XYZ file of C-alpha atoms in Angstrom:
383
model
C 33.839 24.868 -24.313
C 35.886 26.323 -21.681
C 35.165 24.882 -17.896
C 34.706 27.963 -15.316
C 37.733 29.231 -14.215
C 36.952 28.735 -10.299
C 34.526 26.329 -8.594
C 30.911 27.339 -8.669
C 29.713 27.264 -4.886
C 26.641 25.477 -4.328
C 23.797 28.225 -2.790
C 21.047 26.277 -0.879
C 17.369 27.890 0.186
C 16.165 26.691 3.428
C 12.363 27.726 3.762
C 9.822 27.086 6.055
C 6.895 28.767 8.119
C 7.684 30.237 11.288
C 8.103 27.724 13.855
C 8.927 24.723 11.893
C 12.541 24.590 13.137
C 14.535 25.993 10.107
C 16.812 28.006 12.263
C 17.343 24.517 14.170
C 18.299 22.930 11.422
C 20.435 25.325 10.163
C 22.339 25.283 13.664
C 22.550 21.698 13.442
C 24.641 22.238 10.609
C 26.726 24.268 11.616
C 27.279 22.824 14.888
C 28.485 19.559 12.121
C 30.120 20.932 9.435
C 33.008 19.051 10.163
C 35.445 21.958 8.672
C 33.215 23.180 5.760
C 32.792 26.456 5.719
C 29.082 27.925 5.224
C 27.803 31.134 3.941
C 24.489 32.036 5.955
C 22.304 34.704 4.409
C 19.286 35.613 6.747
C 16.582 37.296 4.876
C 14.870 38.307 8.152
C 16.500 39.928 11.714
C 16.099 37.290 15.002
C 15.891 34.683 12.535
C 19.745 33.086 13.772
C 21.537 33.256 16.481
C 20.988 37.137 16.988
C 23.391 37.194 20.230
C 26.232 35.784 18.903
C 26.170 38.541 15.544
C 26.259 41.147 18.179
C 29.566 39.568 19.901
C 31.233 39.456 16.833
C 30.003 42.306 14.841
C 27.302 44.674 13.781
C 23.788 42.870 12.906
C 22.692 43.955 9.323
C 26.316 43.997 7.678
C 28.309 41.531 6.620
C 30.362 39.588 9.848
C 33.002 37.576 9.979
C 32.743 34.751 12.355
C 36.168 33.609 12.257
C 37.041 30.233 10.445
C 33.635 28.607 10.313
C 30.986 30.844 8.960
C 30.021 34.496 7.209
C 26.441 35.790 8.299
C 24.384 38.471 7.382
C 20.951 39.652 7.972
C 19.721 40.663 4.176
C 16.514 42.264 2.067
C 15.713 39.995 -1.003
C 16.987 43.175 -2.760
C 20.525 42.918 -1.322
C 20.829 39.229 -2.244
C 23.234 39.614 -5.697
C 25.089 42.356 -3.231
C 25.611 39.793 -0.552
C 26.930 36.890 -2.777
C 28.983 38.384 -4.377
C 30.414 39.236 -1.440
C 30.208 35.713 -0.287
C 31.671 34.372 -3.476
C 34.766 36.314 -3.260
C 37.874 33.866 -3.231
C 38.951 35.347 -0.257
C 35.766 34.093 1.672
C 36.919 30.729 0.991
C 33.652 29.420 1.540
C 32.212 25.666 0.179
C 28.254 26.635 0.423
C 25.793 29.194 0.614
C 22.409 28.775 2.788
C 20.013 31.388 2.572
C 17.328 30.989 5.432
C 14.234 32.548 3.593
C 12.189 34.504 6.280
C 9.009 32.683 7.821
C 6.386 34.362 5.362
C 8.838 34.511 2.335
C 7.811 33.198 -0.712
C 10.992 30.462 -1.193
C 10.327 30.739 -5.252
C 10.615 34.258 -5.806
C 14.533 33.293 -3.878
C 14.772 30.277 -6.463
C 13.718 32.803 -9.901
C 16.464 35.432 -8.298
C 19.437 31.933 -7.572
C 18.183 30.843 -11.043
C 18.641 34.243 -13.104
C 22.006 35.469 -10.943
C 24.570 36.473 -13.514
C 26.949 35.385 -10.696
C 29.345 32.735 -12.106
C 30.177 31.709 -8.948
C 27.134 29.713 -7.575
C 25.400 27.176 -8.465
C 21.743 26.650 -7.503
C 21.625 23.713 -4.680
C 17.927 22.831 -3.891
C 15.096 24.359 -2.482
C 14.746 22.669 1.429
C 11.051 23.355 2.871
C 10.783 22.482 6.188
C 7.581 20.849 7.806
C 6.371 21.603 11.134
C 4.916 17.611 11.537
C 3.220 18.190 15.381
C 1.673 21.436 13.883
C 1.399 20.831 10.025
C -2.899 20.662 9.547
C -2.766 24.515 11.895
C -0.095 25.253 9.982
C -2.211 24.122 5.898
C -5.438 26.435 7.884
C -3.348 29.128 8.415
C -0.850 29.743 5.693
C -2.734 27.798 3.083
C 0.016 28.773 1.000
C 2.396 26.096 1.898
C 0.667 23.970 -0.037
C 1.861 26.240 -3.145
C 5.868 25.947 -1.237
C 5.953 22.501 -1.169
C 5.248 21.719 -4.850
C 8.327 23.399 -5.343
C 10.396 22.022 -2.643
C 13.529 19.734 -3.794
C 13.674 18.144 -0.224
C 11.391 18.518 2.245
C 12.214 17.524 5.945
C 9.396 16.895 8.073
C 10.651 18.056 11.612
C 9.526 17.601 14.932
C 8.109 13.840 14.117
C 8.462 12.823 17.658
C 5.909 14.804 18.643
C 3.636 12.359 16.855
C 2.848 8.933 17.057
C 3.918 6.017 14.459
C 0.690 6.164 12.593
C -0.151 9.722 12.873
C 4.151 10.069 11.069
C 2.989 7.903 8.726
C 0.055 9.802 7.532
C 1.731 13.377 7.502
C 4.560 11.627 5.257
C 1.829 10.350 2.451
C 0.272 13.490 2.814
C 3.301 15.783 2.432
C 4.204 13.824 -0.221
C 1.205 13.914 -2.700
C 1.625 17.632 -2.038
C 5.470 17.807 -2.409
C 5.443 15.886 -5.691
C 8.781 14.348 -6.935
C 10.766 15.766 -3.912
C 12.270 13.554 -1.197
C 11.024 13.406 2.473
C 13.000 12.565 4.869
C 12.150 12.954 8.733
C 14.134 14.569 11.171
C 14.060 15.346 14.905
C 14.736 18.960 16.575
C 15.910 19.477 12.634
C 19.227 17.151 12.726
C 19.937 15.833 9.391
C 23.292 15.021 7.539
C 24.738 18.079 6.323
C 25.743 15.389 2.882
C 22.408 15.729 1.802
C 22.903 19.063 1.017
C 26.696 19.740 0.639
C 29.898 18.094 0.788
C 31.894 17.405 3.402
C 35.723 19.449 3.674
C 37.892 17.129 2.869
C 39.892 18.478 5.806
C 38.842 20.118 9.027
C 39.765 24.206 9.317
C 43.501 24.657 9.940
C 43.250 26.523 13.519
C 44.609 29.853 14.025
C 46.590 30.732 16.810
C 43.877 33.954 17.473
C 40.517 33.549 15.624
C 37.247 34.918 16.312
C 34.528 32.957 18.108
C 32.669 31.249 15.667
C 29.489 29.554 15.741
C 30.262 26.260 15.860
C 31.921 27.111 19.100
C 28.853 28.685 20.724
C 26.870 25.936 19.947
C 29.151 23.396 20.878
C 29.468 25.086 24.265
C 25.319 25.224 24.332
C 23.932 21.883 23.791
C 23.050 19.987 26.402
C 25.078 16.536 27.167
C 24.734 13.731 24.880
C 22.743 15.991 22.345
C 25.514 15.685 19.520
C 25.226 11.343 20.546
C 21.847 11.642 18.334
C 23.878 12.429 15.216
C 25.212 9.311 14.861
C 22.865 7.391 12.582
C 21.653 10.570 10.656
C 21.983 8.431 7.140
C 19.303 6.309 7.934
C 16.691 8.414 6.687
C 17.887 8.402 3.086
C 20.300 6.229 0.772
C 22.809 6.559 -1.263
C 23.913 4.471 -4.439
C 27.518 4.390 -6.209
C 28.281 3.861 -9.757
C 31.133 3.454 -11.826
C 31.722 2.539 -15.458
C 35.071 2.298 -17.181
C 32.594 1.785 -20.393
C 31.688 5.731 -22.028
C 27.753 6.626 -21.282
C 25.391 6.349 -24.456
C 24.243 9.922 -24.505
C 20.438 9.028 -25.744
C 20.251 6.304 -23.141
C 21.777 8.776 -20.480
C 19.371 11.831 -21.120
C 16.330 8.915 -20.764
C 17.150 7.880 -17.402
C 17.786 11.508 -16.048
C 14.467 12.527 -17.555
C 12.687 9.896 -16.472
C 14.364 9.661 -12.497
C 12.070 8.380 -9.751
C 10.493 10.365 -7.314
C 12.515 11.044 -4.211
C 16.237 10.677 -5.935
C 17.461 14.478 -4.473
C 20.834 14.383 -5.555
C 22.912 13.112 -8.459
C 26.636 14.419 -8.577
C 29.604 12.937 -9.774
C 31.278 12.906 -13.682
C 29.913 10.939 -16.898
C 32.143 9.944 -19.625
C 30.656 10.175 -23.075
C 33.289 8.562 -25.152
C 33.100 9.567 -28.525
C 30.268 11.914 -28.047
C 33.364 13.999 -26.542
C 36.561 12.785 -26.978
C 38.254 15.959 -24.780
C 36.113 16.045 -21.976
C 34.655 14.718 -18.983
C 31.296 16.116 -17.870
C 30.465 17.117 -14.160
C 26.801 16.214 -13.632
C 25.026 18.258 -10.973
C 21.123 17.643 -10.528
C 19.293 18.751 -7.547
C 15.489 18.101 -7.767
C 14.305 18.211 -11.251
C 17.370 21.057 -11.896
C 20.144 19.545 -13.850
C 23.346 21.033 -15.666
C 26.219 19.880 -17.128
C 30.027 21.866 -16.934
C 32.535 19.987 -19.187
C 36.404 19.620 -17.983
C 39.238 18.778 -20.041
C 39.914 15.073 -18.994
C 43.602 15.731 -17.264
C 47.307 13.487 -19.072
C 46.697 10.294 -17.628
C 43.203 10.432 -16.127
C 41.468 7.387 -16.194
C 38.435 7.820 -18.525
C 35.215 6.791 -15.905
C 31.770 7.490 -15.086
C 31.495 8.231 -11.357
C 27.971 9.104 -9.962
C 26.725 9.253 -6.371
C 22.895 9.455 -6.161
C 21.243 10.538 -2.842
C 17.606 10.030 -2.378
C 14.355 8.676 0.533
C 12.471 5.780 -0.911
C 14.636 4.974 -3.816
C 15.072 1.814 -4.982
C 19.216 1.120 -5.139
C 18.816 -2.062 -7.137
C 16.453 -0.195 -9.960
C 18.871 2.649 -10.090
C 22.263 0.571 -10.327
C 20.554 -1.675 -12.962
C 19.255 1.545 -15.088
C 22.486 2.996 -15.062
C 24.502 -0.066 -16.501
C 21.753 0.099 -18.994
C 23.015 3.280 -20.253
C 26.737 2.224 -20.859
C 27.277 2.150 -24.516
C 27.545 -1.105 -26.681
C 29.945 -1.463 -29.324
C 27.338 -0.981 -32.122
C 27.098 1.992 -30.733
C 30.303 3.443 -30.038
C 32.428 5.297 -32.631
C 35.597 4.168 -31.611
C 34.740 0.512 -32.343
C 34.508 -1.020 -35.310
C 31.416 -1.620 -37.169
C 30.347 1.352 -34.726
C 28.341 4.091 -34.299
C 29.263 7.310 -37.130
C 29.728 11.126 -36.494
C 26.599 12.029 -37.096
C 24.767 9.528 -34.917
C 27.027 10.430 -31.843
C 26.498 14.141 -32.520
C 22.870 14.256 -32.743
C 22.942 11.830 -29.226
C 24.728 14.162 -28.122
C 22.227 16.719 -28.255
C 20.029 16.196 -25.332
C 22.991 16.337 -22.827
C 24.642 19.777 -24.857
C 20.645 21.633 -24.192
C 21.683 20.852 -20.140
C 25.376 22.890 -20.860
C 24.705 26.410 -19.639
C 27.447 29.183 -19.734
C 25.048 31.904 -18.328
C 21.948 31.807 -15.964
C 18.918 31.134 -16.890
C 16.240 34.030 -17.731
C 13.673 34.239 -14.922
C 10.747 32.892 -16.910
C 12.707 30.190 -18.248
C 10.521 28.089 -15.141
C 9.249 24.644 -15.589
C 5.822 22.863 -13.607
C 7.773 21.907 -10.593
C 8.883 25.797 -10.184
C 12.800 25.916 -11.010
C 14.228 26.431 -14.421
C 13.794 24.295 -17.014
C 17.868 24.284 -18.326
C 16.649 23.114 -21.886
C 13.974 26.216 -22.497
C 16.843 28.409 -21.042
C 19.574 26.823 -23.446
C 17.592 26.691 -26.610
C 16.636 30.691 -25.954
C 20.169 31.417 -25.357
């Protein structure tokens, strides 16, 4: 199978009702981006930073804010229009948020990410964000966010010190039952660590000599002293665990762990190598939420044959996950390329479950499992 030709950029939805600090958060990430360069789609006008469109262009098109950032103000019905605008090489850009208006419904965004034709994105996670001082008005009024966060991938409950210890504790159980496998993390005036949702540039944007005001200027220039100080420690609400295996991934034993991944666990990323399952490649792994997908790649003259993962998750037990991994590395009863191993037919049909995750075009928009995004094997198998 032939790898995509460019890199798929990752397109995030960032939901929440009206009030909850979405457009916060969304600032705090692009006051840290740290040289990434991010896409914002606004679904609704007022929602962002309104002021600084105008300086810089015409509010409802698309604007160019210099080297950091592309904006534009959007209908749901413009939103294939608008990435592939965003998605043109010249944009240059390493992620996509959409900020779904106050009363949108964030799945109907997920269905329309899910079934793009666009084979330059790649669906990044459903963010809900919880108003915590306000969240009990919030369930009497829009009863209906108890339908948005069953199918939140990460929910951040904002605003938490507006409530006391035991009163944070309580929201978090409760938004939790309702949020189901999804991680919860807590934030305050909506800072987070923009690596939970995307990774970092590997180097900052090379400055022009003339560029455009961008946003992470204006911001920069508007928070108050010793605001950007409370960024430091960001990664303590959520862990992350490394592994690496120089011994090829049993398939079977693979598939079981990813189906069977604890609650909380956000992100996997990173590249598994299946040995004999598939002698020529290596195979990116990108799982957000209960969405997974494989894209194989040619291993490269000379690469060193590894599995390299990076999990990202709240309440996740490192240990657990280190020691279930290392359970999946293949034996050498069961690996073809030993002797006394494994036969073709055995390492094809293993191969199976992780081939149903392989997808070369979107999924259709039923194609939807319990937890509300796509279930990759219905998709494949009706492909």
């Amino acid at each position: 199978m032939t790898p995509p030709r460019t890199p798929q950029i990752p397109v995030v939805v960032l939901a929440g009702f009206l009030g909850s600090g979405k457009t916060t958060l969304l600032n705090h990430l692009l006051r840290n981006r740290a040289g990434t360069r991010i896409g914002v789609i606004v679904n609704d006008f007022g929602a962002i930073e309104i002021d600084a469109m105008t300086v810089s262009g015409q509010v409802g098109s698309t604007v160019s804010l210099g080297n950091g950032c592309l904006c534009c103000a959007v209908d749901a019905s413009e939103l294939d229009t608008f990435l592939e605008t965003l998605t043109r090489p010249s944009a240059r850009l390493d992620v996509i948020v959409i900020e779904a208006s106050g009363l949108a419904e964030p799945q109907e965004l997920v269905r329309m990410l899910l079934a793009s034709d666009n084979p330059h994105i790649l669906y990044g996670g459903l963010v809900e964000v919880v108003d915590a001082a306000e969240f009990g008005h919030t369930r009497q009024r829009h009863p209906e966010i108890d339908r948005h966060l069953a199918v939140a991938d990460l929910v951040v409950l904002n605003k938490t010190d507006r409530v006391g210890e035991a009163e944070r504790e309580r929201l978090r159980a409760a938004v939790a039952e309702l949020s189901g496998p999804a991680a919860v993390i807590s934030a305050v005036h909506g800072r987070i660590d923009p690596e939970l949702l995307f990774d970092p540039a590997l180097q900052p944007d090379h400055e022009d000599k003339v560029r455009q005001l961008t946003f992470e200027d204006l911001l920069r220039e508007e928070a108050p002293d010793g605001h950007e100080g409370h960024d430091d420690h960001l990664h303590a609400s959520y862990e992350s665990v490394d592994f690496t295996s120089d011994i090829p991934m049993d398939p079977r034993r693979f598939m079981e762990f990813l189906d069977s991944r604890p609650d909380g666990l956000y992100r996997i990323k990173g590249f598994a190598d299946f040995g004999a399952g598939d002698r020529d490649n290596t195979y990116a792994l990108h799982a957000v939420g209960r969405f997974l997908r494989f894209v194989p790649r040619p291993w490269a003259r000379g690469e060193q044959r590894l599995t390299q993962l990076v999990m990202i998750g709240a309440g996740i037990d490192a240990a657990a996950l280190s020691a279930g991994l290392a359970a999946c590395r293949a034996d050498g009863a069961e690996r073809a390329d030993e002797p006394g191993g494994a036969d073709d037919a055995d390492v094809e049909r293993a191969m199976w479950g992780v081939l149903r995750y392989v997808q070369e075009q979107a999924p259709e928009p039923e194609a939807f499992d319990a937890h509300g995004t796509a279930d990759p094997r219905e998709a494949a198998a009706e492909a």
